[in-house]
Coordinates of C-alpha atoms and ligand atoms in Angstrom, one line a residue:
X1 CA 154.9 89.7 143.8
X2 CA 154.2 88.3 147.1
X3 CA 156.6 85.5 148.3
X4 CA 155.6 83.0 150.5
X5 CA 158.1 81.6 152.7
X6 CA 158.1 78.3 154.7
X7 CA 160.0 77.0 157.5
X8 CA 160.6 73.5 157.4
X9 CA 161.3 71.4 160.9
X10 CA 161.1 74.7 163.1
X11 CA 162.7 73.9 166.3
X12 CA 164.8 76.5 167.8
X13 CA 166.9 78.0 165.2
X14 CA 163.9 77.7 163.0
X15 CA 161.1 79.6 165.4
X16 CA 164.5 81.8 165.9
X17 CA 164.4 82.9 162.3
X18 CA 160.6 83.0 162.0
X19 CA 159.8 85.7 164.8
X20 CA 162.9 87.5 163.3
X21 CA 161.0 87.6 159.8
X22 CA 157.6 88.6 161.3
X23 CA 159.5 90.9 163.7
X24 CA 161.2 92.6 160.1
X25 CA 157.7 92.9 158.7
X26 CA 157.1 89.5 157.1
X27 CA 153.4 88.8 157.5
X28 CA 152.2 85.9 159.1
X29 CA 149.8 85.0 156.4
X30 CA 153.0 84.4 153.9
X31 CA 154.9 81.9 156.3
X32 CA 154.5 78.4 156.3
X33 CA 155.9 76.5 159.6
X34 CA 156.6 72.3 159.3
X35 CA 157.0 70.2 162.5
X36 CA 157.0 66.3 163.3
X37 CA 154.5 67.0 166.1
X38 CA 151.1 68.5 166.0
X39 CA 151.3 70.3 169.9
X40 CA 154.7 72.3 168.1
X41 CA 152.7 73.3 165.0
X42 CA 149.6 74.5 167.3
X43 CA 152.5 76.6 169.1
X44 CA 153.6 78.2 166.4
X45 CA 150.1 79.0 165.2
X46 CA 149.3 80.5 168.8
X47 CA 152.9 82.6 169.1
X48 CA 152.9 83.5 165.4
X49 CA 149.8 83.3 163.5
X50 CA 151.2 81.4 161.1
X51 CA 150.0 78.3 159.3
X52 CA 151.5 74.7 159.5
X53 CA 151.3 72.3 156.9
X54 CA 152.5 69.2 155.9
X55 CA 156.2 69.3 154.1
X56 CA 154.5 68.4 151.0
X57 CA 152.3 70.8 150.9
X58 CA 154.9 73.6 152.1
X59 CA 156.9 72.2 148.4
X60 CA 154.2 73.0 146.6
X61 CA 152.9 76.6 148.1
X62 CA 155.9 78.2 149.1
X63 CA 158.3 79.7 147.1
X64 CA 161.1 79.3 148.9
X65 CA 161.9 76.6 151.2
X66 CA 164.3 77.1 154.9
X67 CA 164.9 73.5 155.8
X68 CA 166.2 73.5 159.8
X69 CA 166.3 70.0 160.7
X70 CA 168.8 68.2 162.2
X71 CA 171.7 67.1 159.5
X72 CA 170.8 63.6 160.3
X73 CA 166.9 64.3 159.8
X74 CA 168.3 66.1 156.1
X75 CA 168.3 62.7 153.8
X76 CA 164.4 61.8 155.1
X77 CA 163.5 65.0 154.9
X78 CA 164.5 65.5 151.2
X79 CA 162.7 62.0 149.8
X80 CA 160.0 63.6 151.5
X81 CA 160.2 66.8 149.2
X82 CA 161.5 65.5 146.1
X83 CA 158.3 64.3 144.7
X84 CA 156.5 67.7 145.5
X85 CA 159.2 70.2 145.1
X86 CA 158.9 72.0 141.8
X87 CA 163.2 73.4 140.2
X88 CA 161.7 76.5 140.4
X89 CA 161.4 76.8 144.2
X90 CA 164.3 78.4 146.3
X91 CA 165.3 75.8 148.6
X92 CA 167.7 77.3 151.5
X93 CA 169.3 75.0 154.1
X94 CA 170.3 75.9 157.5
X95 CA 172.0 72.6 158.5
X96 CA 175.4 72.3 159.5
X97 CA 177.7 70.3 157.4
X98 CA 175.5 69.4 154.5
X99 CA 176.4 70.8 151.3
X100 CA 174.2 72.5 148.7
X101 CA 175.3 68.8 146.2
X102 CA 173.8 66.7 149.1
X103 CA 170.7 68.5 148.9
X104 CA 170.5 69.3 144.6
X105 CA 171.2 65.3 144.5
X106 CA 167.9 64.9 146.0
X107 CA 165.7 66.9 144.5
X108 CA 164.6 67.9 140.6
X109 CA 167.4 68.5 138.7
X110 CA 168.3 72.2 138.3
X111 CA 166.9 73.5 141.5
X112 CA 168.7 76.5 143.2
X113 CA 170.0 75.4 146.4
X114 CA 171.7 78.1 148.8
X115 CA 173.6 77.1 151.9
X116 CA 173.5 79.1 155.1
X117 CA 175.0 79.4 158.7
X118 CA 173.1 81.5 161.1
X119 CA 173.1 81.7 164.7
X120 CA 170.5 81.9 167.5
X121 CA 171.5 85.5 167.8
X122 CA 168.7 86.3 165.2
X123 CA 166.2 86.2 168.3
X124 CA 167.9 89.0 169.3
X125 CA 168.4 90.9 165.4
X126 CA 172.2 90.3 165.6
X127 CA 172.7 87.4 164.0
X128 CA 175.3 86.4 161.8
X129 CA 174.4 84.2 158.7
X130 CA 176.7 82.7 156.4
X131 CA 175.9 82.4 153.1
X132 CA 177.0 80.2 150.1
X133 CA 175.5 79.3 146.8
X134 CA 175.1 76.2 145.3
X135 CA 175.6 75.1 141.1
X136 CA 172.0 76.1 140.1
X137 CA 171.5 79.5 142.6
X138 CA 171.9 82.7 140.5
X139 CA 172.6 86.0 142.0
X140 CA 169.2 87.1 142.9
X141 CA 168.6 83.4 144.8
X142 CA 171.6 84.8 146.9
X143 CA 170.4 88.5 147.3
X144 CA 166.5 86.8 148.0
X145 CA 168.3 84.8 150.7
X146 CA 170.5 87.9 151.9
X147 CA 166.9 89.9 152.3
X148 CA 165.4 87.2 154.6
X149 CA 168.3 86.3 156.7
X150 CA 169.5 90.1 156.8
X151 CA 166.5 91.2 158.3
X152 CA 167.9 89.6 161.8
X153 CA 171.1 90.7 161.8
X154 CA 174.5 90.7 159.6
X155 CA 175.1 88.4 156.0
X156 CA 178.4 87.5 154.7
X157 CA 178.5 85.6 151.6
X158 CA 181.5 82.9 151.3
X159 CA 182.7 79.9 149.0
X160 CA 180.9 76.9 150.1
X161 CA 184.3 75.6 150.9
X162 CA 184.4 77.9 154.0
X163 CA 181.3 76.8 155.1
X164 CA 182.7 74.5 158.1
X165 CA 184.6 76.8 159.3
X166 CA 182.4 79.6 159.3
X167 CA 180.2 77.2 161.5
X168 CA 182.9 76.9 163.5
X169 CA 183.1 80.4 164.3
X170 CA 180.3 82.1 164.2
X171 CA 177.5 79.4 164.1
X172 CA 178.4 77.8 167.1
X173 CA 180.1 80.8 168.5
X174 CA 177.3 82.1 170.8
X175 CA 178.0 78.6 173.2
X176 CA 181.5 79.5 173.5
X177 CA 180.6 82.8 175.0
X178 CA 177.6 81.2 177.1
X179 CA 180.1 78.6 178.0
X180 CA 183.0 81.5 178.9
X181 CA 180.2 83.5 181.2
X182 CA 179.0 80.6 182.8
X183 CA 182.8 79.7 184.1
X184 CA 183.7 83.3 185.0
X185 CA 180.5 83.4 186.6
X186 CA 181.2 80.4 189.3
X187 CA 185.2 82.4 189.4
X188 CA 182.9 85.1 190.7
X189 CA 181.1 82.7 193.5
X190 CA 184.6 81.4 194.1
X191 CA 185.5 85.1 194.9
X192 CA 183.2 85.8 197.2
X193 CA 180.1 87.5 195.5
X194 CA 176.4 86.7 195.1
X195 CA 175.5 84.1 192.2
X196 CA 173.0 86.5 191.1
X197 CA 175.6 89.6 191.4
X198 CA 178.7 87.5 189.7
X199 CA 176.5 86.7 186.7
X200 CA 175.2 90.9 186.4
X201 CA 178.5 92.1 186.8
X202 CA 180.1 89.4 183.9
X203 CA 177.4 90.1 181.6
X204 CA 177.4 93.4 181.8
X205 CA 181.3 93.1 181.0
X206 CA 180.7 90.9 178.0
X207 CA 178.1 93.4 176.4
X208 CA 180.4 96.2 176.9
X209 CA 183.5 94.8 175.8
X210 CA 181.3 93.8 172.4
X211 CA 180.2 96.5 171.6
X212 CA 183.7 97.9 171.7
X213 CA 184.8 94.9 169.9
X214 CA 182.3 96.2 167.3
X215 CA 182.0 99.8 167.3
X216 CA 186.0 101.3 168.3
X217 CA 187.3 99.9 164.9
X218 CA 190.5 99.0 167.3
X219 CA 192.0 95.4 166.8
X220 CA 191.1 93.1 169.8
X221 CA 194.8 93.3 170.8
X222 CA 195.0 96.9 171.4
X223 CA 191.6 96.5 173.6
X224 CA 192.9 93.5 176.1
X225 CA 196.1 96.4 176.5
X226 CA 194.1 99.1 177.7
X227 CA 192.3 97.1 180.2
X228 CA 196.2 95.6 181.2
X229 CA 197.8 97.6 183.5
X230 CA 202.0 97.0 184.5
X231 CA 201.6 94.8 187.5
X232 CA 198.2 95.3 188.0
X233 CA 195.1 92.3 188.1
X234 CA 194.5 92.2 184.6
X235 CA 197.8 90.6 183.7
X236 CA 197.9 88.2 186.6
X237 CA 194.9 86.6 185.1
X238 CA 196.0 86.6 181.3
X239 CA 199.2 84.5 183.0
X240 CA 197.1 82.0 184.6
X241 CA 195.2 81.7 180.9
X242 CA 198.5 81.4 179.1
X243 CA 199.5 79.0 181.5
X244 CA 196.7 76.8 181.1
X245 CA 196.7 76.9 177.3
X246 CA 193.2 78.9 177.0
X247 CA 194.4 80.0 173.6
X248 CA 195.7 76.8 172.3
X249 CA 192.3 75.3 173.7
X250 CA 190.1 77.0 171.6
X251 CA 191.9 76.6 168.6
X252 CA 191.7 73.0 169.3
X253 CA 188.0 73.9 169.9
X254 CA 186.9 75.5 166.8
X255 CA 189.3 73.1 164.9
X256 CA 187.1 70.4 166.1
X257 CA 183.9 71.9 165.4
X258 CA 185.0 72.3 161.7
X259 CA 185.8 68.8 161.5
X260 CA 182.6 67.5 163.1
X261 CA 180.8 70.3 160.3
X262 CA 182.5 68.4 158.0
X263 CA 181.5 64.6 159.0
X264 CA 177.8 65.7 159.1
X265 CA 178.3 66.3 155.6
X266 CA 177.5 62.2 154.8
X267 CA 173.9 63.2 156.6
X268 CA 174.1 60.2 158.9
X269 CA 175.4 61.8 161.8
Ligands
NDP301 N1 170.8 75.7 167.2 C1 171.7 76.5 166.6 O1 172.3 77.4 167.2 C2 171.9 76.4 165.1 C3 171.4 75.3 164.4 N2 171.7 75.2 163.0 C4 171.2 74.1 162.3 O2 169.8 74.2 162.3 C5 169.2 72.9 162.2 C6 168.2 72.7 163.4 O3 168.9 72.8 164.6 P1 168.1 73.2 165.9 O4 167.1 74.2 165.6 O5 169.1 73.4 167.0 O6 167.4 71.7 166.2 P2 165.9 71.4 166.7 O7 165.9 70.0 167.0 O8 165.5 72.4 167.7 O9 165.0 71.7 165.4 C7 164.8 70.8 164.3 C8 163.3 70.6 164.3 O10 163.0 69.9 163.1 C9 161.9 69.0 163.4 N3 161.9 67.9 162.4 C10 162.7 66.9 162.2 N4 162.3 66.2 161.1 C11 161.3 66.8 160.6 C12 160.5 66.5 159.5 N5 160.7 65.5 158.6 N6 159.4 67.4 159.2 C13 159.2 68.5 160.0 N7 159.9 68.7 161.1 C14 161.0 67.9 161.4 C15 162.2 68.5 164.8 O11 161.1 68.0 165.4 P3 161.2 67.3 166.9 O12 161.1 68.4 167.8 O13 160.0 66.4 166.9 O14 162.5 66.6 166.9 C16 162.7 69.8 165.5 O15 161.7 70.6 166.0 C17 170.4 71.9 162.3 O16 170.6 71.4 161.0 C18 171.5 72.7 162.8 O17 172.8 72.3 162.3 C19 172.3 76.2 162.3 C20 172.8 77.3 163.0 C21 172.7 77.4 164.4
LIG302 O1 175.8 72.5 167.3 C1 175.4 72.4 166.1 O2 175.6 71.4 165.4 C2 174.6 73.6 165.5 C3 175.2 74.1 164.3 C4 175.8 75.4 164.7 C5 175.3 75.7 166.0 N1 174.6 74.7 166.4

């Protein structure tokens, strides 16, 4: 049976996931796209080929449902739905912080609700999407959900529970790294080298030292060693991170992330 799928409030992690699904073979004419402004929904028709509609009318075609709006556009965007959205639709939220209860509260009783984290890394088919079930989601909701989002990279299903921190981690992960490049990159300038240069040669480290990360099977630990040579560069520099509490700053980092996850939970921002 053919599913139709549609996006609902496809700004950047929702365009993300859409050329990812037409990208894994998901044909246009089977996505639905939702936006709040009619230049965006011409957009998406002219990049994608796909169709936009009003939310109401994406309730009552598709059969399963990605909201990606804001947390804080969540509560309007669900009073919208709930008098269109049949219990036997799949409705999948994106949204960080808001929980699969928020959403089955708001909509006909009964209808499977599935929670997931992904990152903007599913432009690129190595995303990481988190994935949770809510009360009324059986198995093959989850799997259904596991076959869209892993079509753009890695699924890993966890208690809802572990939701916050998984955004944390790996949801808002990619800025971390942006964020880490973007300082070593000015370190380079500092140094000496070209903007353009500094920026190659840090990039270039990044994507080889995750791909190790990823393909040696060594723990992280045993990687920074090989790199550290006894009074050589490499530990000069892990001294002046110690010393300014790099480590103790990004677990202050993520533990804030997980707690702001959590206080977009009431939907109000
Ligand atoms: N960006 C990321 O890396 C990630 C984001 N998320 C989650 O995805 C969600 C979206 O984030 P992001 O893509 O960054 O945000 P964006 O603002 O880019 O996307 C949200 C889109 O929803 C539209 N919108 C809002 N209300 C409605 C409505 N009622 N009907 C139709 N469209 C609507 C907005 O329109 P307008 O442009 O007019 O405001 C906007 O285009 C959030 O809940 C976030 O927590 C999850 C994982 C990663
Ligand atoms: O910053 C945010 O709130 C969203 C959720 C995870 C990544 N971006």
């Amino acid at each position: 049976m053919t599913q139709t799928v549609a996006v609902l409030g496809t700004g950047k992690i929702g365009e993300a996931l859409l050329s990812g699904m037409i990208r894994a073979g998901w044909r246009s004419a089977d996505l639905l796209v939702t936006t709040r402004r009619s230049d965006r929904a011409e957009e998406l028709r002219n990049r994608y080929g796909v169709e936009p509609v009003t939310n109401a009318e994406a309730a009552k075609r598709a059969d399963t449902l990605i909201l990606a709006v804001k947390p804080q556009d969540m509560g309007k965007l669900l009073d919208e739905l709930a008098p269109h959205t049949a219990s036997d639709r799949l409705v999948v939220s994106a949204a960080a912080g808001i929980t699969t209860a928020f959403i089955e509260e708001r909509l006909a009783a009964g209808t499977p609700v599935v929670r997931v984290m992904p990152n903007t890394p599913v432009l690129v088919d190595e995303g990481m999407s988190v994935i949770s079930a809510g009360s009324h989601a059986t198995p093959a909701h989850v799997a259904h959900t596991e076959e869209i989002f892993g079509g753009v990279g890695k699924t890993l299903r966890v208690p809802e529970s572990q939701q916050d921190a998984a955004t944390a981690l790996s949801g808002s992960g990619p800025a971390y790294f942006y964020f880490l490049v973007e300082a070593m990159t000015d370190a380079g300038i500092l140094l000496g080298l070209p903007r353009a240069q500094a920026h190659d040669l840090i990039v270039q480290a990044a994507i080889g030292a995750a791909v190790m990360l990823r393909d040696s099977g060594e723990h992280p630990v045993k990687l920074r060693e090989a790199v550290t040579s006894p009074a050589g560069t490499t530990i000069s520099a892990i001294r002046e991170l110690e010393n300014h509490g790099v480590r103790a700053a990004l677990i202050a980092a993520l533990e804030a992330a997980r707690d702001r996850s959590r206080a977009l939970a009431s939907g109000n921002g």
